[in-house]
Amino acid sequence: MSEWPESLDEPLNRFIEHLRSERRHSPHTCVHYQRDIERLGQPLVEAGCSRWSELDVHGLRRHVANLSREGLGGRSIARHLSSIRRFYEFLLREREVRDNPALDVRAPKSGKKLPRVADVDQLNHLLNAAPDDALEIRDRAMFELIYSSGLRLAELVGLDLTDLDARAGDVRVLGKGGKTRILPVGRQAWQALDDWQRIRRELAGEGEQALFLSRNGNRLSPRSVQARLHRWGLHKGADQRLHPHLFRHSFASHMLESSGDLRAVQELLGHADISTTQVYTHLDYQHLARVYDRSHPRAKRRKSGDSLDGGQAEP
């Protein structure tokens, strides 16, 4: 690392002291600010600059591009820019600079992470596992219903007995924004719900309408559902950590894979915008690509480094 001139070092030290003494930031936060600013200053030093005022918006954009090339994601770069913006606000106050080059520079958008899903065989294995006690009968009914109808966790724990319509074979769900939707319930989920409701009568207090109850007879909390699903996975041999949204994601992916009907899956999930549902088309393509690679004897897709003639691509 090149040696820093005092004209860069001294304002940075004053800024960190300002954060520590005036803004009452923790030592941990101050360390992060200092690291971010030092990372900005190093290329200035290497370019022979001696003052923070020599950084302009074009130089800052080059710095952001370098951070991206080094592998930092959008959120990390946004944090760097926040630190730089704050630093230059301090320098403006101290009349060390005339403007803040970070005001109009934005971090690149982070790529959306694809939701994880479980494959059909694993879910069948988990849901076909025999419950060991009354609470596991309740648990299987919950998990069957999430996977059968694609419920959110909040929708599941908010269900009342009156939301089930056994004659029509559906469930009424109160979703985001207070919107109600009617969802079909599969045969195996209905059977699991019937098994649970026979036991539920013994736990429910007077007038309790919640569909899913704790051992104390109260409405089950979201945290309890998460803990019970994690426990179910451990006891029944899941090969990944189970959580309620994994079942909802798996419902959506498997429905789209089988039907190809994006609009229908959007309605079932209760998404206001179809772009939210479109993430599952990427999951579906990944599945199809894996099947293609695994199954077709002469159609293995090229790896990114292979050229069209079968040799190595030129650098």
CSV table of C-alpha atoms in Angstrom, one decimal:
chain,number,residue,atom,x,y,z
A,1,MET,CA,0.0,0.0,0.0
A,2,SER,CA,1.3,3.4,-1.0
A,3,GLU,CA,2.1,5.9,1.8
A,4,TRP,CA,-0.7,8.4,2.4
A,5,PRO,CA,0.1,12.1,2.5
A,6,GLU,CA,-1.0,14.0,5.6
A,7,SER,CA,-3.4,16.1,3.4
A,8,LEU,CA,-5.5,13.0,2.9
A,9,ASP,CA,-4.9,11.3,6.3
A,10,GLU,CA,-5.7,14.2,8.5
A,11,PRO,CA,-9.2,15.0,7.2
A,12,LEU,CA,-10.1,11.3,7.4
A,13,ASN,CA,-8.9,11.1,11.1
A,14,ARG,CA,-11.0,14.2,11.9
A,15,PHE,CA,-14.1,12.5,10.2
A,16,ILE,CA,-13.7,9.3,12.2
A,17,GLU,CA,-13.3,11.4,15.4
A,18,HIS,CA,-16.5,13.3,14.5
A,19,LEU,CA,-18.4,10.0,14.1
A,20,ARG,CA,-17.0,8.7,17.4
A,21,SER,CA,-17.4,11.8,19.6
A,22,GLU,CA,-20.2,13.9,18.0
A,23,ARG,CA,-22.3,11.3,16.3
A,24,ARG,CA,-21.7,8.6,19.1
A,25,HIS,CA,-21.2,5.8,16.6
A,26,SER,CA,-19.8,2.5,17.9
A,27,PRO,CA,-16.2,1.6,17.4
A,28,HIS,CA,-17.3,-1.2,15.0
A,29,THR,CA,-19.2,1.3,12.8
A,30,CYS,CA,-16.3,3.7,12.8
A,31,VAL,CA,-14.0,0.9,11.6
A,32,HIS,CA,-16.3,0.2,8.7
A,33,TYR,CA,-16.4,3.9,7.7
A,34,GLN,CA,-12.6,4.1,7.9
A,35,ARG,CA,-12.1,1.0,5.8
A,36,ASP,CA,-14.5,2.2,3.1
A,37,ILE,CA,-12.8,5.6,2.8
A,38,GLU,CA,-9.3,4.1,2.9
A,39,ARG,CA,-10.4,1.9,0.0
A,40,LEU,CA,-11.5,5.0,-1.9
A,41,GLY,CA,-8.3,6.9,-1.1
A,42,GLN,CA,-5.8,4.3,-2.1
A,43,PRO,CA,-6.2,4.7,-5.9
A,44,LEU,CA,-6.1,8.5,-5.4
A,45,VAL,CA,-2.7,8.1,-3.7
A,46,GLU,CA,-1.5,5.8,-6.5
A,47,ALA,CA,-2.6,8.4,-9.0
A,48,GLY,CA,-0.5,11.0,-7.2
A,49,CYS,CA,-3.5,13.0,-5.8
A,50,SER,CA,-2.9,14.7,-2.5
A,51,ARG,CA,-6.4,16.2,-1.7
A,52,TRP,CA,-9.9,14.7,-1.4
A,53,SER,CA,-11.1,17.6,-3.6
A,54,GLU,CA,-9.3,16.0,-6.6
A,55,LEU,CA,-11.9,13.2,-6.7
A,56,ASP,CA,-14.7,14.0,-9.2
A,57,VAL,CA,-17.8,12.0,-10.2
A,58,HIS,CA,-16.0,10.3,-13.0
A,59,GLY,CA,-13.2,9.1,-10.7
A,60,LEU,CA,-15.8,7.8,-8.2
A,61,ARG,CA,-17.7,5.9,-11.0
A,62,ARG,CA,-14.4,4.3,-11.9
A,63,HIS,CA,-14.0,3.3,-8.2
A,64,VAL,CA,-17.5,1.8,-8.2
A,65,ALA,CA,-16.7,-0.2,-11.4
A,66,ASN,CA,-13.5,-1.5,-9.8
A,67,LEU,CA,-15.4,-2.6,-6.7
A,68,SER,CA,-17.8,-4.5,-8.9
A,69,ARG,CA,-14.9,-6.1,-10.8
A,70,GLU,CA,-13.4,-7.2,-7.5
A,71,GLY,CA,-16.6,-9.1,-6.8
A,72,LEU,CA,-18.6,-6.8,-4.5
A,73,GLY,CA,-22.3,-7.0,-4.8
A,74,GLY,CA,-24.8,-4.2,-5.2
A,75,ARG,CA,-25.6,-4.0,-1.5
A,76,SER,CA,-21.9,-3.8,-0.5
A,77,ILE,CA,-21.2,-1.1,-3.0
A,78,ALA,CA,-24.2,0.8,-1.8
A,79,ARG,CA,-22.7,0.7,1.7
A,80,HIS,CA,-19.4,2.0,0.3
A,81,LEU,CA,-21.2,4.9,-1.4
A,82,SER,CA,-23.1,5.7,1.7
A,83,SER,CA,-19.8,6.0,3.6
A,84,ILE,CA,-18.3,8.2,0.9
A,85,ARG,CA,-21.4,10.4,0.7
A,86,ARG,CA,-21.3,10.9,4.5
A,87,PHE,CA,-17.5,11.7,4.4
A,88,TYR,CA,-17.9,14.3,1.7
A,89,GLU,CA,-20.8,15.9,3.6
A,90,PHE,CA,-18.3,16.3,6.5
A,91,LEU,CA,-15.6,17.7,4.1
A,92,LEU,CA,-18.1,20.2,2.8
A,93,ARG,CA,-18.9,21.4,6.3
A,94,GLU,CA,-15.2,21.7,6.9
A,95,ARG,CA,-14.8,23.6,3.6
A,96,GLU,CA,-12.2,21.0,2.4
A,97,VAL,CA,-14.2,20.4,-0.8
A,98,ARG,CA,-16.6,22.3,-3.0
A,99,ASP,CA,-19.0,19.5,-3.9
A,100,ASN,CA,-20.0,15.9,-3.0
A,101,PRO,CA,-19.2,13.6,-6.0
A,102,ALA,CA,-21.2,10.8,-4.4
A,103,LEU,CA,-24.6,12.5,-4.6
A,104,ASP,CA,-25.4,11.3,-8.2
A,105,VAL,CA,-23.6,8.0,-8.2
A,106,ARG,CA,-25.6,4.8,-7.6
A,107,ALA,CA,-24.6,1.3,-6.9
A,108,PRO,CA,-25.4,-1.4,-9.5
A,109,LYS,CA,-28.5,-3.4,-8.8
A,110,SER,CA,-28.0,-6.6,-7.0
A,111,GLY,CA,-29.2,-9.7,-9.0
A,112,LYS,CA,-32.2,-11.3,-7.4
A,113,LYS,CA,-31.5,-14.6,-5.7
A,114,LEU,CA,-33.6,-17.4,-7.0
A,115,PRO,CA,-35.7,-19.0,-4.3
A,116,ARG,CA,-34.6,-22.5,-3.3
A,117,VAL,CA,-37.1,-25.3,-3.9
A,118,ALA,CA,-37.3,-29.0,-2.9
A,119,ASP,CA,-37.8,-31.6,-5.5
A,120,VAL,CA,-41.1,-33.6,-5.8
A,121,ASP,CA,-39.5,-36.9,-4.6
A,122,GLN,CA,-38.1,-35.3,-1.4
A,123,LEU,CA,-41.4,-33.6,-0.6
A,124,ASN,CA,-43.3,-36.8,-1.1
A,125,HIS,CA,-40.9,-38.6,1.2
A,126,LEU,CA,-41.3,-35.9,3.9
A,127,LEU,CA,-45.1,-35.6,3.7
A,128,ASN,CA,-45.6,-39.4,3.5
A,129,ALA,CA,-43.7,-39.9,6.8
A,130,ALA,CA,-45.9,-41.2,9.6
A,131,PRO,CA,-46.5,-38.7,12.4
A,132,ASP,CA,-45.4,-39.9,15.9
A,133,ASP,CA,-47.8,-38.0,18.1
A,134,ALA,CA,-50.8,-35.6,18.1
A,135,LEU,CA,-48.7,-32.6,17.4
A,136,GLU,CA,-47.0,-34.2,14.5
A,137,ILE,CA,-50.5,-34.9,13.1
A,138,ARG,CA,-51.1,-31.2,13.3
A,139,ASP,CA,-47.7,-30.5,11.7
A,140,ARG,CA,-48.3,-32.7,8.8
A,141,ALA,CA,-51.7,-31.1,8.1
A,142,MET,CA,-50.0,-27.6,8.1
A,143,PHE,CA,-47.2,-28.7,5.8
A,144,GLU,CA,-49.6,-30.5,3.4
A,145,LEU,CA,-51.7,-27.4,3.2
A,146,ILE,CA,-48.8,-25.0,2.5
A,147,TYR,CA,-47.6,-27.2,-0.3
A,148,SER,CA,-51.1,-28.0,-1.6
A,149,SER,CA,-52.2,-24.4,-1.8
A,150,GLY,CA,-49.0,-22.3,-1.8
A,151,LEU,CA,-49.8,-20.4,1.4
A,152,ARG,CA,-47.7,-17.8,3.0
A,153,LEU,CA,-46.8,-18.4,6.7
A,154,ALA,CA,-49.0,-15.5,7.9
A,155,GLU,CA,-51.9,-16.8,5.8
A,156,LEU,CA,-51.5,-20.3,7.3
A,157,VAL,CA,-51.5,-19.2,11.0
A,158,GLY,CA,-54.4,-16.8,10.3
A,159,LEU,CA,-56.8,-19.5,9.2
A,160,ASP,CA,-60.0,-20.2,11.1
A,161,LEU,CA,-62.2,-23.2,11.0
A,162,THR,CA,-64.7,-21.3,9.0
A,163,ASP,CA,-62.2,-20.7,6.2
A,164,LEU,CA,-62.3,-24.3,5.2
A,165,ASP,CA,-65.1,-25.5,2.8
A,166,ALA,CA,-65.0,-29.2,2.7
A,167,ARG,CA,-67.9,-29.4,0.2
A,168,ALA,CA,-66.2,-27.2,-2.3
A,169,GLY,CA,-62.7,-28.5,-1.5
A,170,ASP,CA,-61.2,-25.1,-1.0
A,171,VAL,CA,-59.8,-22.7,1.6
A,172,ARG,CA,-60.4,-19.0,2.0
A,173,VAL,CA,-57.2,-17.0,2.6
A,174,LEU,CA,-56.6,-13.5,3.7
A,175,GLY,CA,-53.5,-12.3,1.9
A,176,LYS,CA,-51.3,-9.2,1.7
A,177,GLY,CA,-53.2,-5.9,1.5
A,178,GLY,CA,-56.3,-7.5,3.1
A,179,LYS,CA,-57.1,-9.3,-0.2
A,180,THR,CA,-59.0,-12.5,0.0
A,181,ARG,CA,-58.5,-15.4,-2.4
A,182,ILE,CA,-60.1,-18.9,-2.6
A,183,LEU,CA,-57.6,-21.7,-3.2
A,184,PRO,CA,-58.1,-25.4,-4.0
A,185,VAL,CA,-57.0,-27.9,-1.5
A,186,GLY,CA,-55.6,-31.3,-2.6
A,187,ARG,CA,-57.0,-34.7,-1.6
A,188,GLN,CA,-54.0,-35.6,0.6
A,189,ALA,CA,-54.1,-32.2,2.3
A,190,TRP,CA,-57.8,-32.7,3.1
A,191,GLN,CA,-57.1,-36.1,4.6
A,192,ALA,CA,-54.3,-34.6,6.8
A,193,LEU,CA,-56.7,-31.8,7.9
A,194,ASP,CA,-59.4,-34.3,8.8
A,195,ASP,CA,-56.9,-36.3,10.9
A,196,TRP,CA,-55.9,-33.1,12.7
A,197,GLN,CA,-59.4,-31.8,13.3
A,198,ARG,CA,-60.4,-34.9,15.2
A,199,ILE,CA,-57.5,-34.2,17.6
A,200,ARG,CA,-58.0,-30.4,17.6
A,201,ARG,CA,-61.3,-30.8,19.4
A,202,GLU,CA,-59.4,-32.1,22.5
A,203,LEU,CA,-57.1,-29.0,22.6
A,204,ALA,CA,-59.4,-26.1,21.6
A,205,GLY,CA,-60.6,-23.8,24.3
A,206,GLU,CA,-64.2,-22.5,24.5
A,207,GLY,CA,-64.9,-20.4,21.4
A,208,GLU,CA,-61.4,-20.8,19.9
A,209,GLN,CA,-61.8,-20.5,16.1
A,210,ALA,CA,-58.1,-20.8,15.0
A,211,LEU,CA,-57.5,-23.8,12.7
A,212,PHE,CA,-54.0,-24.6,14.0
A,213,LEU,CA,-53.5,-24.6,17.8
A,214,SER,CA,-50.6,-24.9,20.2
A,215,ARG,CA,-50.5,-27.6,22.9
A,216,ASN,CA,-52.1,-25.0,25.1
A,217,GLY,CA,-55.1,-24.5,22.9
A,218,ASN,CA,-54.1,-21.1,21.5
A,219,ARG,CA,-53.6,-20.0,17.9
A,220,LEU,CA,-50.2,-21.2,16.7
A,221,SER,CA,-47.5,-18.5,16.2
A,222,PRO,CA,-45.5,-18.2,13.0
A,223,ARG,CA,-42.3,-18.8,15.0
A,224,SER,CA,-43.7,-22.1,16.2
A,225,VAL,CA,-44.5,-23.2,12.7
A,226,GLN,CA,-41.0,-22.5,11.6
A,227,ALA,CA,-39.5,-24.4,14.5
A,228,ARG,CA,-41.8,-27.4,14.0
A,229,LEU,CA,-41.0,-27.6,10.3
A,230,HIS,CA,-37.3,-27.5,11.0
A,231,ARG,CA,-37.8,-30.2,13.5
A,232,TRP,CA,-39.8,-32.3,11.0
A,233,GLY,CA,-37.0,-32.1,8.5
A,234,LEU,CA,-34.5,-33.3,11.0
A,235,HIS,CA,-36.6,-36.2,12.2
A,236,LYS,CA,-37.8,-37.3,8.8
A,237,GLY,CA,-34.5,-37.1,6.9
A,238,ALA,CA,-34.7,-34.0,4.9
A,239,ASP,CA,-31.5,-33.2,2.9
A,240,GLN,CA,-31.8,-29.4,3.4
A,241,ARG,CA,-33.1,-27.1,6.1
A,242,LEU,CA,-36.9,-26.8,5.8
A,243,HIS,CA,-38.8,-23.5,6.2
A,244,PRO,CA,-42.4,-22.6,5.2
A,245,HIS,CA,-41.4,-20.5,2.2
A,246,LEU,CA,-39.5,-23.4,0.8
A,247,PHE,CA,-42.8,-25.3,0.5
A,248,ARG,CA,-44.5,-22.2,-1.0
A,249,HIS,CA,-41.7,-21.8,-3.5
A,250,SER,CA,-41.8,-25.5,-4.3
A,251,PHE,CA,-45.6,-25.3,-4.9
A,252,ALA,CA,-45.1,-22.5,-7.3
A,253,SER,CA,-42.2,-24.1,-9.2
A,254,HIS,CA,-43.9,-27.5,-9.5
A,255,MET,CA,-47.2,-26.0,-10.6
A,256,LEU,CA,-45.5,-23.9,-13.3
A,257,GLU,CA,-43.3,-26.8,-14.4
A,258,SER,CA,-46.4,-29.0,-14.9
A,259,SER,CA,-48.9,-26.4,-16.3
A,260,GLY,CA,-46.8,-23.6,-17.9
A,261,ASP,CA,-49.6,-21.3,-16.9
A,262,LEU,CA,-47.9,-18.2,-15.4
A,263,ARG,CA,-51.1,-16.3,-14.9
A,264,ALA,CA,-52.8,-19.1,-13.0
A,265,VAL,CA,-49.7,-19.5,-10.7
A,266,GLN,CA,-49.8,-15.7,-10.1
A,267,GLU,CA,-53.4,-15.9,-9.0
A,268,LEU,CA,-52.8,-18.9,-6.7
A,269,LEU,CA,-49.8,-17.2,-5.0
A,270,GLY,CA,-51.7,-13.9,-4.6
A,271,HIS,CA,-49.0,-11.8,-6.4
A,272,ALA,CA,-50.2,-8.4,-7.4
A,273,ASP,CA,-47.6,-8.1,-10.1
A,274,ILE,CA,-46.8,-10.9,-12.5
A,275,SER,CA,-43.1,-9.9,-12.5
A,276,THR,CA,-42.9,-11.3,-9.0
A,277,THR,CA,-44.2,-14.7,-10.3
A,278,GLN,CA,-41.8,-14.7,-13.2
A,279,VAL,CA,-38.9,-15.7,-11.0
A,280,TYR,CA,-40.3,-19.2,-11.1
A,281,THR,CA,-39.8,-19.3,-14.9
A,282,HIS,CA,-36.1,-19.1,-14.2
A,283,LEU,CA,-36.3,-22.0,-11.8
A,284,ASP,CA,-38.3,-24.0,-14.3
A,285,TYR,CA,-35.6,-23.3,-17.0
A,286,GLN,CA,-32.9,-24.5,-14.7
A,287,HIS,CA,-34.7,-27.7,-14.0
A,288,LEU,CA,-35.3,-28.3,-17.8
A,289,ALA,CA,-31.6,-27.6,-18.5
A,290,ARG,CA,-30.5,-30.1,-15.9
A,291,VAL,CA,-32.9,-32.7,-17.3
A,292,TYR,CA,-31.6,-32.0,-20.9
A,293,ASP,CA,-28.0,-32.3,-19.9
A,294,ARG,CA,-28.7,-35.5,-17.9
A,295,SER,CA,-30.9,-37.2,-20.5
A,296,HIS,CA,-29.8,-36.3,-24.0
A,297,PRO,CA,-26.8,-38.4,-25.1
A,298,ARG,CA,-25.5,-36.0,-27.8
A,299,ALA,CA,-26.8,-32.6,-26.7
A,300,LYS,CA,-24.7,-31.6,-23.7
A,301,ARG,CA,-24.8,-27.8,-23.5
A,302,ARG,CA,-21.5,-26.1,-24.0
A,303,LYS,CA,-19.6,-24.8,-21.0
A,304,SER,CA,-19.0,-21.1,-20.9
A,305,GLY,CA,-15.3,-21.6,-21.7
A,306,ASP,CA,-15.7,-23.8,-24.7
A,307,SER,CA,-15.5,-22.5,-28.3
A,308,LEU,CA,-17.9,-23.6,-31.0
A,309,ASP,CA,-15.2,-25.8,-32.7
A,310,GLY,CA,-14.8,-27.8,-29.5
A,311,GLY,CA,-11.5,-26.3,-28.6
A,312,GLN,CA,-10.8,-23.8,-25.9
A,313,ALA,CA,-12.1,-20.3,-26.4
A,314,GLU,CA,-9.6,-17.7,-27.1
A,315,PRO,CA,-8.9,-15.3,-24.2
